Amino acid sequence: MLWFQPGHIVRGIDFTEDPLLQGRIFSYLDTQLNRHGGPNFEQLPINRPLSPIHNNNRDGAGQNFIHKNTAAYTPNTLNNGYPAQANQTQGKGFFTAPGRKVSGNLVRARASTFSDHWSQPRLFYNSLTKAEQQFLINAIRFETSQLKSETVKKNVLFQLNKISHDIAVRVGKALGLEAPEADDKYYHDNTTAGISIFGTKLPSIATLSVGVLASINSDNSIQQAKAIKKALGEEKVTVSIVGEVLGDDVEVTYSAATAAQFDGIVVAGGTESLFNGTGKSTLFPPGRPTQLVVDGYHWGKPVGFIGGAKAAAQAARVGTGKGVYLSKDVDSLVEDLKDGLATFKFTDRFPLDN
């Protein structure tokens, strides 16, 4: 975790008069003192400056250093006066403020831009894809539907309406309330890059996770799963073989598996009994293998089927749309799946408001 502290600066760089920064110079330090372990937090490697520091700090939790000098005070005679305060001529770590000029009146007041709380949220909303906007709308609906006060609900719609009339109307529909008239003072069509997750393909599929559904009762399914694991492993994709029980090749059981663990799901051949109703077992909840495919599909993830595993596709009713791969062999499936993992999410599966 990065415990960011804006008070830690590179020599030669000073602070601006930005009021938010000025406040955080204090508040971040205060937070680290009181929440992140207390004294000596600045000795943690992630917080430690590159330049070595010698001071009189000794006691307290989290002390990482073994101090060699016996005089932990200044001035002293027992250690030739060291550690000593750095100044303009002595000490490499002394801070010298860069030269700069300022003009104008310094007043204690907020700029008018601080009154605009809505332009930036609108920029965020504008930069999302339609599917991502729907996710956001659904999240707001979920949270606001739990409010008990109709007055508070209306206040939420009032604020949302300042960001986007579209948001207010769609959220209001779920609350059974009418949105206010459009308030376009802060409306704009600007967008920015780096906000959308689904907008572009991933530059690499390394570190993604794939679950291969197999059966210990079919050697063919295990061999296919191992071949998929080897092929995708060369792309640094983490592959977990899912089976009825743990073993030399099976790393995850159906009883413990969930589609949330994986970025893509593949069903190996030889697993037909798990999906056609003939393979009932006390080792996992009824329908769990099918549910893994159903959830993965509805969550927009790529799903693949090899050979006889088409029975799983039929049981899960996933169809033949984008991101659904029906292949006769491992090699062709792996190539299709690589492209699907790079796409990451197939957003055409997500329902959108009309």
mmCIF file of C-alpha atoms in Angstrom:
data_model
loop_
_atom_site.group_PDB
_atom_site.id
_atom_site.type_symbol
_atom_site.label_atom_id
_atom_site.label_comp_id
_atom_site.label_asym_id
_atom_site.label_seq_id
_atom_site.Cartn_x
_atom_site.Cartn_y
_atom_site.Cartn_z
ATOM 1 C CA MET A 1 0.000 0.000 0.000
ATOM 2 C CA LEU A 2 1.260 3.460 -0.839
ATOM 3 C CA TRP A 3 0.902 5.734 2.179
ATOM 4 C CA PHE A 4 1.120 8.906 0.160
ATOM 5 C CA GLN A 5 2.455 11.900 2.033
ATOM 6 C CA PRO A 6 2.579 15.184 0.066
ATOM 7 C CA GLY A 7 4.866 16.617 2.732
ATOM 8 C CA HIS A 8 7.665 14.391 1.405
ATOM 9 C CA ILE A 9 9.176 16.400 -1.419
ATOM 10 C CA VAL A 10 12.232 16.281 -3.627
ATOM 11 C CA ARG A 11 14.948 18.801 -2.832
ATOM 12 C CA GLY A 12 14.416 21.992 -4.798
ATOM 13 C CA ILE A 13 10.643 21.573 -5.051
ATOM 14 C CA ASP A 14 8.519 23.744 -2.794
ATOM 15 C CA PHE A 15 4.814 23.827 -1.978
ATOM 16 C CA THR A 16 2.298 25.903 -3.884
ATOM 17 C CA GLU A 17 -0.286 28.060 -2.152
ATOM 18 C CA ASP A 18 -3.051 25.662 -3.151
ATOM 19 C CA PRO A 19 -5.359 25.504 -0.101
ATOM 20 C CA LEU A 20 -6.163 21.824 -0.598
ATOM 21 C CA LEU A 21 -2.472 20.929 -0.681
ATOM 22 C CA GLN A 22 -1.724 23.107 2.330
ATOM 23 C CA GLY A 23 -4.375 21.271 4.312
ATOM 24 C CA ARG A 24 -3.170 17.851 3.239
ATOM 25 C CA ILE A 25 0.440 18.608 4.145
ATOM 26 C CA PHE A 26 -0.851 18.552 7.706
ATOM 27 C CA SER A 27 -3.672 16.024 7.498
ATOM 28 C CA TYR A 28 -1.725 13.229 5.773
ATOM 29 C CA LEU A 29 1.050 13.481 8.349
ATOM 30 C CA ASP A 30 -1.511 13.518 11.145
ATOM 31 C CA THR A 31 -3.228 10.462 9.662
ATOM 32 C CA GLN A 32 -0.001 8.491 9.502
ATOM 33 C CA LEU A 33 0.888 9.398 13.066
ATOM 34 C CA ASN A 34 -2.463 8.284 14.450
ATOM 35 C CA ARG A 35 -3.664 5.543 12.108
ATOM 36 C CA HIS A 36 -0.721 3.956 10.339
ATOM 37 C CA GLY A 37 1.318 2.644 13.214
ATOM 38 C CA GLY A 38 2.200 5.764 15.152
ATOM 39 C CA PRO A 39 5.820 6.801 15.817
ATOM 40 C CA ASN A 40 8.611 6.009 13.363
ATOM 41 C CA PHE A 41 6.202 5.455 10.471
ATOM 42 C CA GLU A 42 8.644 7.479 8.359
ATOM 43 C CA GLN A 43 11.176 4.653 8.688
ATOM 44 C CA LEU A 44 9.050 2.236 6.678
ATOM 45 C CA PRO A 45 10.769 1.603 3.326
ATOM 46 C CA ILE A 46 7.825 2.965 1.369
ATOM 47 C CA ASN A 47 7.934 6.228 3.344
ATOM 48 C CA ARG A 48 11.691 6.478 3.807
ATOM 49 C CA PRO A 49 13.490 9.208 1.811
ATOM 50 C CA LEU A 50 16.300 8.217 -0.525
ATOM 51 C CA SER A 51 18.741 10.508 1.288
ATOM 52 C CA PRO A 52 19.948 9.026 4.607
ATOM 53 C CA ILE A 53 18.710 10.817 7.702
ATOM 54 C CA HIS A 54 20.359 11.110 11.111
ATOM 55 C CA ASN A 55 18.355 12.548 13.964
ATOM 56 C CA ASN A 56 17.740 12.212 17.663
ATOM 57 C CA ASN A 57 14.618 10.045 17.442
ATOM 58 C CA ARG A 58 15.123 6.851 19.424
ATOM 59 C CA ASP A 59 12.139 5.378 21.241
ATOM 60 C CA GLY A 60 8.683 4.294 20.173
ATOM 61 C CA ALA A 61 7.082 1.436 18.279
ATOM 62 C CA GLY A 62 8.343 0.660 14.816
ATOM 63 C CA GLN A 63 11.962 1.694 15.413
ATOM 64 C CA ASN A 64 13.833 0.137 12.464
ATOM 65 C CA PHE A 65 17.330 1.548 12.924
ATOM 66 C CA ILE A 66 20.249 0.582 15.156
ATOM 67 C CA HIS A 67 21.799 3.898 16.159
ATOM 68 C CA LYS A 68 25.549 3.899 16.779
ATOM 69 C CA ASN A 69 25.972 7.258 18.469
ATOM 70 C CA THR A 70 25.470 7.435 22.215
ATOM 71 C CA ALA A 71 24.307 11.029 22.396
ATOM 72 C CA ALA A 72 20.710 11.363 21.324
ATOM 73 C CA TYR A 73 20.567 15.099 21.878
ATOM 74 C CA THR A 74 21.911 18.297 20.387
ATOM 75 C CA PRO A 75 24.209 20.056 21.101
ATOM 76 C CA ASN A 76 26.484 17.394 22.611
ATOM 77 C CA THR A 77 30.177 16.863 23.285
ATOM 78 C CA LEU A 78 30.196 13.060 23.399
ATOM 79 C CA ASN A 79 29.672 12.632 19.664
ATOM 80 C CA ASN A 80 31.395 15.756 18.353
ATOM 81 C CA GLY A 81 28.076 17.563 18.126
ATOM 82 C CA TYR A 82 26.428 15.074 15.774
ATOM 83 C CA PRO A 83 23.754 14.652 14.655
ATOM 84 C CA ALA A 84 23.712 18.367 13.859
ATOM 85 C CA GLN A 85 21.082 20.549 12.257
ATOM 86 C CA ALA A 86 21.695 21.025 8.546
ATOM 87 C CA ASN A 87 21.997 24.556 7.248
ATOM 88 C CA GLN A 88 22.806 26.425 4.053
ATOM 89 C CA THR A 89 26.485 25.449 4.149
ATOM 90 C CA GLN A 90 26.494 22.167 6.050
ATOM 91 C CA GLY A 91 24.415 19.092 5.290
ATOM 92 C CA LYS A 92 23.428 17.676 1.913
ATOM 93 C CA GLY A 93 19.795 17.340 2.869
ATOM 94 C CA PHE A 94 19.113 20.980 3.627
ATOM 95 C CA PHE A 95 16.113 22.346 1.797
ATOM 96 C CA THR A 96 16.672 25.424 -0.327
ATOM 97 C CA ALA A 97 13.481 27.005 -1.604
ATOM 98 C CA PRO A 98 13.460 27.631 -5.361
ATOM 99 C CA GLY A 99 13.330 31.273 -6.399
ATOM 100 C CA ARG A 100 9.931 32.514 -7.504
ATOM 101 C CA LYS A 101 7.847 35.660 -7.670
ATOM 102 C CA VAL A 102 4.265 36.171 -6.618
ATOM 103 C CA SER A 103 1.998 39.169 -6.905
ATOM 104 C CA GLY A 104 -1.491 40.141 -5.881
ATOM 105 C CA ASN A 105 -3.341 40.132 -2.624
ATOM 106 C CA LEU A 106 -3.247 37.027 -0.457
ATOM 107 C CA VAL A 107 -6.740 36.696 1.008
ATOM 108 C CA ARG A 108 -8.503 34.101 3.102
ATOM 109 C CA ALA A 109 -11.269 33.166 0.664
ATOM 110 C CA ARG A 110 -12.330 30.393 -1.667
ATOM 111 C CA ALA A 111 -12.217 30.768 -5.422
ATOM 112 C CA SER A 112 -15.572 30.630 -7.158
ATOM 113 C CA THR A 113 -14.584 27.320 -8.752
ATOM 114 C CA PHE A 114 -14.830 25.702 -5.317
ATOM 115 C CA SER A 115 -18.594 26.159 -5.556
ATOM 116 C CA ASP A 116 -18.780 23.865 -8.584
ATOM 117 C CA HIS A 117 -19.317 20.332 -7.290
ATOM 118 C CA TRP A 118 -20.917 18.970 -10.465
ATOM 119 C CA SER A 119 -18.698 19.564 -13.519
ATOM 120 C CA GLN A 120 -16.157 16.916 -12.533
ATOM 121 C CA PRO A 121 -18.713 14.159 -11.815
ATOM 122 C CA ARG A 122 -20.259 14.934 -15.206
ATOM 123 C CA LEU A 123 -16.830 14.604 -16.840
ATOM 124 C CA PHE A 124 -16.523 11.179 -15.213
ATOM 125 C CA TYR A 125 -19.993 10.124 -16.372
ATOM 126 C CA ASN A 126 -19.418 11.379 -19.929
ATOM 127 C CA SER A 127 -16.198 9.350 -20.143
ATOM 128 C CA LEU A 128 -17.887 6.011 -19.422
ATOM 129 C CA THR A 129 -19.246 3.581 -21.988
ATOM 130 C CA LYS A 130 -23.007 2.985 -22.090
ATOM 131 C CA ALA A 131 -22.595 -0.234 -20.117
ATOM 132 C CA GLU A 132 -20.454 1.467 -17.480
ATOM 133 C CA GLN A 133 -22.982 4.281 -17.193
ATOM 134 C CA GLN A 134 -25.643 1.641 -16.589
ATOM 135 C CA PHE A 135 -23.505 0.081 -13.837
ATOM 136 C CA LEU A 136 -23.249 3.484 -12.181
ATOM 137 C CA ILE A 137 -26.990 4.101 -12.483
ATOM 138 C CA ASN A 138 -27.729 0.674 -11.014
ATOM 139 C CA ALA A 139 -25.385 1.350 -8.083
ATOM 140 C CA ILE A 140 -27.063 4.680 -7.302
ATOM 141 C CA ARG A 141 -30.479 3.012 -7.558
ATOM 142 C CA PHE A 142 -29.391 0.328 -5.107
ATOM 143 C CA GLU A 143 -28.090 2.798 -2.529
ATOM 144 C CA THR A 144 -30.888 5.362 -2.770
ATOM 145 C CA SER A 145 -33.647 2.733 -2.717
ATOM 146 C CA GLN A 146 -32.669 1.997 0.880
ATOM 147 C CA LEU A 147 -33.368 5.557 1.996
ATOM 148 C CA LYS A 148 -36.480 5.870 4.174
ATOM 149 C CA SER A 149 -37.072 9.600 3.878
ATOM 150 C CA GLU A 150 -38.733 10.816 0.682
ATOM 151 C CA THR A 151 -37.284 14.265 1.345
ATOM 152 C CA VAL A 152 -33.751 12.860 1.315
ATOM 153 C CA LYS A 153 -34.513 10.920 -1.871
ATOM 154 C CA LYS A 154 -35.671 14.134 -3.534
ATOM 155 C CA ASN A 155 -32.545 15.930 -2.332
ATOM 156 C CA VAL A 156 -30.404 13.218 -3.941
ATOM 157 C CA LEU A 157 -32.289 13.631 -7.224
ATOM 158 C CA PHE A 158 -31.809 17.400 -6.971
ATOM 159 C CA GLN A 159 -28.030 16.974 -6.754
ATOM 160 C CA LEU A 160 -27.907 14.296 -9.464
ATOM 161 C CA ASN A 161 -29.896 16.583 -11.739
ATOM 162 C CA LYS A 162 -27.137 19.190 -11.515
ATOM 163 C CA ILE A 163 -24.737 16.572 -12.899
ATOM 164 C CA SER A 164 -27.005 15.051 -15.526
ATOM 165 C CA HIS A 165 -30.726 15.164 -16.152
ATOM 166 C CA ASP A 166 -30.385 11.675 -17.641
ATOM 167 C CA ILE A 167 -29.046 10.308 -14.346
ATOM 168 C CA ALA A 168 -31.795 12.001 -12.333
ATOM 169 C CA VAL A 169 -34.554 10.649 -14.593
ATOM 170 C CA ARG A 170 -33.233 7.084 -14.571
ATOM 171 C CA VAL A 171 -32.636 6.988 -10.819
ATOM 172 C CA GLY A 172 -35.963 8.686 -10.140
ATOM 173 C CA LYS A 173 -37.767 6.007 -12.125
ATOM 174 C CA ALA A 174 -36.482 3.326 -9.743
ATOM 175 C CA LEU A 175 -37.490 5.433 -6.736
ATOM 176 C CA GLY A 176 -40.960 6.117 -8.056
ATOM 177 C CA LEU A 177 -40.210 9.847 -8.102
ATOM 178 C CA GLU A 178 -40.207 12.436 -10.847
ATOM 179 C CA ALA A 179 -36.899 14.125 -11.617
ATOM 180 C CA PRO A 180 -36.680 17.943 -11.429
ATOM 181 C CA GLU A 181 -36.557 20.008 -14.605
ATOM 182 C CA ALA A 182 -33.130 19.947 -16.274
ATOM 183 C CA ASP A 183 -30.639 22.327 -14.626
ATOM 184 C CA ASP A 184 -27.994 22.782 -17.327
ATOM 185 C CA LYS A 185 -25.718 25.329 -15.619
ATOM 186 C CA TYR A 186 -22.927 22.771 -15.236
ATOM 187 C CA TYR A 187 -23.775 20.507 -18.162
ATOM 188 C CA HIS A 188 -21.013 19.932 -20.732
ATOM 189 C CA ASP A 189 -19.944 17.268 -23.235
ATOM 190 C CA ASN A 190 -16.270 17.008 -22.251
ATOM 191 C CA THR A 191 -14.662 13.590 -21.823
ATOM 192 C CA THR A 192 -11.286 12.395 -20.593
ATOM 193 C CA ALA A 193 -9.134 9.325 -21.205
ATOM 194 C CA GLY A 194 -8.282 6.717 -18.604
ATOM 195 C CA ILE A 195 -11.701 6.567 -16.958
ATOM 196 C CA SER A 196 -13.395 3.794 -18.924
ATOM 197 C CA ILE A 197 -12.415 0.194 -18.213
ATOM 198 C CA PHE A 198 -14.423 -1.454 -20.989
ATOM 199 C CA GLY A 199 -13.638 1.069 -23.721
ATOM 200 C CA THR A 200 -10.382 -0.449 -25.032
ATOM 201 C CA LYS A 201 -8.696 -3.843 -25.109
ATOM 202 C CA LEU A 202 -6.199 -4.733 -22.416
ATOM 203 C CA PRO A 203 -2.557 -4.246 -23.474
ATOM 204 C CA SER A 204 -1.711 -7.625 -21.926
ATOM 205 C CA ILE A 205 -3.582 -10.634 -20.574
ATOM 206 C CA ALA A 206 -0.798 -11.463 -18.113
ATOM 207 C CA THR A 207 -2.017 -12.005 -14.515
ATOM 208 C CA LEU A 208 -5.627 -12.639 -15.604
ATOM 209 C CA SER A 209 -7.284 -15.762 -14.222
ATOM 210 C CA VAL A 210 -9.089 -18.549 -16.092
ATOM 211 C CA GLY A 211 -11.070 -21.420 -14.625
ATOM 212 C CA VAL A 212 -11.191 -24.680 -16.600
ATOM 213 C CA LEU A 213 -14.153 -26.865 -15.639
ATOM 214 C CA ALA A 214 -13.173 -30.530 -15.809
ATOM 215 C CA SER A 215 -14.174 -33.878 -14.310
ATOM 216 C CA ILE A 216 -12.042 -36.412 -12.479
ATOM 217 C CA ASN A 217 -14.203 -39.098 -14.101
ATOM 218 C CA SER A 218 -12.882 -38.203 -17.551
ATOM 219 C CA ASP A 219 -9.177 -38.456 -18.268
ATOM 220 C CA ASN A 220 -9.803 -36.591 -21.538
ATOM 221 C CA SER A 221 -11.180 -33.548 -19.709
ATOM 222 C CA ILE A 222 -8.214 -33.463 -17.327
ATOM 223 C CA GLN A 223 -5.737 -33.710 -20.210
ATOM 224 C CA GLN A 224 -7.501 -30.898 -22.074
ATOM 225 C CA ALA A 225 -7.467 -28.762 -18.936
ATOM 226 C CA LYS A 226 -3.746 -29.354 -18.447
ATOM 227 C CA ALA A 227 -3.064 -28.449 -22.083
ATOM 228 C CA ILE A 228 -5.029 -25.205 -21.699
ATOM 229 C CA LYS A 229 -3.156 -24.412 -18.504
ATOM 230 C CA LYS A 230 0.187 -24.905 -20.213
ATOM 231 C CA ALA A 231 -0.725 -22.830 -23.282
ATOM 232 C CA LEU A 232 -2.167 -19.895 -21.333
ATOM 233 C CA GLY A 233 0.622 -20.149 -18.781
ATOM 234 C CA GLU A 234 3.024 -19.120 -21.529
ATOM 235 C CA GLU A 235 1.052 -15.842 -21.639
ATOM 236 C CA LYS A 236 1.419 -15.556 -17.832
ATOM 237 C CA VAL A 237 -2.290 -16.229 -17.343
ATOM 238 C CA THR A 238 -3.183 -18.001 -14.089
ATOM 239 C CA VAL A 239 -5.229 -21.114 -14.865
ATOM 240 C CA SER A 240 -7.082 -23.109 -12.206
ATOM 241 C CA ILE A 241 -8.498 -26.550 -12.989
ATOM 242 C CA VAL A 242 -11.884 -27.054 -11.316
ATOM 243 C CA GLY A 243 -13.067 -30.568 -10.466
ATOM 244 C CA GLU A 244 -15.207 -32.579 -8.087
ATOM 245 C CA VAL A 245 -12.386 -33.180 -5.577
ATOM 246 C CA LEU A 246 -8.879 -31.854 -5.071
ATOM 247 C CA GLY A 247 -6.027 -33.868 -6.531
ATOM 248 C CA ASP A 248 -2.711 -33.673 -8.347
ATOM 249 C CA ASP A 249 -4.293 -31.680 -11.173
ATOM 250 C CA VAL A 250 -7.453 -30.201 -9.617
ATOM 251 C CA GLU A 251 -6.788 -27.014 -7.633
ATOM 252 C CA VAL A 252 -10.345 -25.798 -7.006
ATOM 253 C CA THR A 253 -13.464 -27.827 -6.207
ATOM 254 C CA TYR A 254 -16.913 -27.092 -7.604
ATOM 255 C CA SER A 255 -18.164 -26.645 -4.054
ATOM 256 C CA ALA A 256 -15.719 -23.764 -3.519
ATOM 257 C CA ALA A 257 -15.666 -22.261 -7.011
ATOM 258 C CA THR A 258 -17.429 -19.080 -8.079
ATOM 259 C CA ALA A 259 -17.319 -17.234 -11.388
ATOM 260 C CA ALA A 260 -16.095 -14.150 -9.511
ATOM 261 C CA GLN A 261 -12.706 -15.880 -9.148
ATOM 262 C CA PHE A 262 -12.072 -15.961 -12.881
ATOM 263 C CA ASP A 263 -11.748 -13.542 -15.786
ATOM 264 C CA GLY A 264 -12.726 -16.305 -18.205
ATOM 265 C CA ILE A 265 -14.256 -19.779 -18.014
ATOM 266 C CA VAL A 266 -13.610 -22.836 -20.195
ATOM 267 C CA VAL A 267 -15.499 -26.134 -20.123
ATOM 268 C CA ALA A 268 -13.422 -29.134 -21.144
ATOM 269 C CA GLY A 269 -14.819 -32.115 -23.020
ATOM 270 C CA GLY A 270 -15.879 -35.185 -21.061
ATOM 271 C CA THR A 271 -17.888 -33.140 -18.572
ATOM 272 C CA GLU A 272 -21.322 -33.759 -20.117
ATOM 273 C CA SER A 273 -22.706 -35.540 -17.038
ATOM 274 C CA LEU A 274 -22.062 -32.437 -14.926
ATOM 275 C CA PHE A 275 -24.410 -30.391 -17.084
ATOM 276 C CA ASN A 276 -27.099 -32.761 -18.387
ATOM 277 C CA GLY A 277 -28.498 -33.680 -14.972
ATOM 278 C CA THR A 278 -27.104 -37.213 -14.811
ATOM 279 C CA GLY A 279 -24.072 -36.315 -12.702
ATOM 280 C CA LYS A 280 -25.725 -35.416 -9.405
ATOM 281 C CA SER A 281 -23.278 -35.408 -6.538
ATOM 282 C CA THR A 282 -23.016 -34.697 -2.830
ATOM 283 C CA LEU A 283 -19.648 -33.048 -3.492
ATOM 284 C CA PHE A 284 -21.149 -29.769 -4.707
ATOM 285 C CA PRO A 285 -24.508 -27.968 -4.697
ATOM 286 C CA PRO A 286 -26.975 -28.999 -7.423
ATOM 287 C CA GLY A 287 -26.330 -27.168 -10.675
ATOM 288 C CA ARG A 288 -23.069 -25.558 -9.500
ATOM 289 C CA PRO A 289 -21.082 -26.314 -12.718
ATOM 290 C CA THR A 290 -23.879 -24.828 -14.832
ATOM 291 C CA GLN A 291 -24.137 -21.821 -12.509
ATOM 292 C CA LEU A 292 -20.445 -21.072 -12.999
ATOM 293 C CA VAL A 293 -20.980 -20.791 -16.746
ATOM 294 C CA VAL A 294 -24.226 -18.828 -16.375
ATOM 295 C CA ASP A 295 -22.640 -16.290 -14.018
ATOM 296 C CA GLY A 296 -19.497 -15.944 -16.098
ATOM 297 C CA TYR A 297 -21.572 -15.312 -19.206
ATOM 298 C CA HIS A 298 -23.928 -12.794 -17.617
ATOM 299 C CA TRP A 299 -20.984 -10.963 -16.062
ATOM 300 C CA GLY A 300 -19.610 -10.371 -19.545
ATOM 301 C CA LYS A 301 -16.672 -12.755 -19.323
ATOM 302 C CA PRO A 302 -15.368 -14.870 -22.223
ATOM 303 C CA VAL A 303 -16.572 -18.478 -22.025
ATOM 304 C CA GLY A 304 -15.305 -21.391 -24.087
ATOM 305 C CA PHE A 305 -16.356 -24.978 -24.772
ATOM 306 C CA ILE A 306 -14.358 -27.839 -26.267
ATOM 307 C CA GLY A 307 -15.957 -30.646 -28.244
ATOM 308 C CA GLY A 308 -18.649 -32.442 -26.257
ATOM 309 C CA ALA A 309 -18.768 -29.569 -23.777
ATOM 310 C CA LYS A 310 -21.452 -28.030 -25.993
ATOM 311 C CA ALA A 311 -23.886 -29.656 -23.565
ATOM 312 C CA ALA A 312 -22.726 -27.091 -21.019
ATOM 313 C CA ALA A 313 -23.407 -24.247 -23.447
ATOM 314 C CA GLN A 314 -26.921 -25.560 -24.006
ATOM 315 C CA ALA A 315 -27.580 -26.024 -20.283
ATOM 316 C CA ALA A 316 -26.371 -22.486 -19.534
ATOM 317 C CA ARG A 317 -28.224 -21.047 -22.560
ATOM 318 C CA VAL A 318 -25.312 -18.825 -23.502
ATOM 319 C CA GLY A 319 -26.007 -18.779 -27.229
ATOM 320 C CA THR A 320 -23.322 -18.098 -29.821
ATOM 321 C CA GLY A 321 -22.663 -14.369 -29.491
ATOM 322 C CA LYS A 322 -19.416 -12.478 -29.057
ATOM 323 C CA GLY A 323 -17.095 -13.952 -26.468
ATOM 324 C CA VAL A 324 -18.644 -17.433 -26.664
ATOM 325 C CA TYR A 325 -16.195 -19.893 -28.207
ATOM 326 C CA LEU A 326 -17.177 -23.384 -29.384
ATOM 327 C CA SER A 327 -14.032 -25.194 -30.523
ATOM 328 C CA LYS A 328 -13.143 -28.723 -31.555
ATOM 329 C CA ASP A 329 -9.625 -28.651 -30.109
ATOM 330 C CA VAL A 330 -7.523 -26.958 -27.466
ATOM 331 C CA ASP A 331 -5.292 -24.951 -29.818
ATOM 332 C CA SER A 332 -8.116 -23.110 -31.573
ATOM 333 C CA LEU A 333 -9.897 -22.461 -28.286
ATOM 334 C CA VAL A 334 -6.776 -20.982 -26.688
ATOM 335 C CA GLU A 335 -6.300 -18.542 -29.572
ATOM 336 C CA ASP A 336 -9.929 -17.436 -29.364
ATOM 337 C CA LEU A 337 -9.745 -17.139 -25.596
ATOM 338 C CA LYS A 338 -6.653 -14.933 -25.731
ATOM 339 C CA ASP A 339 -8.587 -12.418 -27.797
ATOM 340 C CA GLY A 340 -11.575 -12.711 -25.483
ATOM 341 C CA LEU A 341 -9.475 -12.100 -22.382
ATOM 342 C CA ALA A 342 -7.972 -8.992 -23.981
ATOM 343 C CA THR A 343 -11.500 -7.723 -24.673
ATOM 344 C CA PHE A 344 -12.076 -8.358 -20.954
ATOM 345 C CA LYS A 345 -15.840 -7.738 -20.890
ATOM 346 C CA PHE A 346 -18.452 -8.281 -23.592
ATOM 347 C CA THR A 347 -20.773 -5.430 -22.763
ATOM 348 C CA ASP A 348 -23.503 -6.363 -25.253
ATOM 349 C CA ARG A 349 -24.669 -8.940 -22.680
ATOM 350 C CA PHE A 350 -25.518 -6.274 -20.111
ATOM 351 C CA PRO A 351 -29.107 -4.970 -20.171
ATOM 352 C CA LEU A 352 -29.402 -1.217 -20.722
ATOM 353 C CA ASP A 353 -32.206 1.228 -19.977
ATOM 354 C CA ASN A 354 -34.170 2.140 -23.083
#
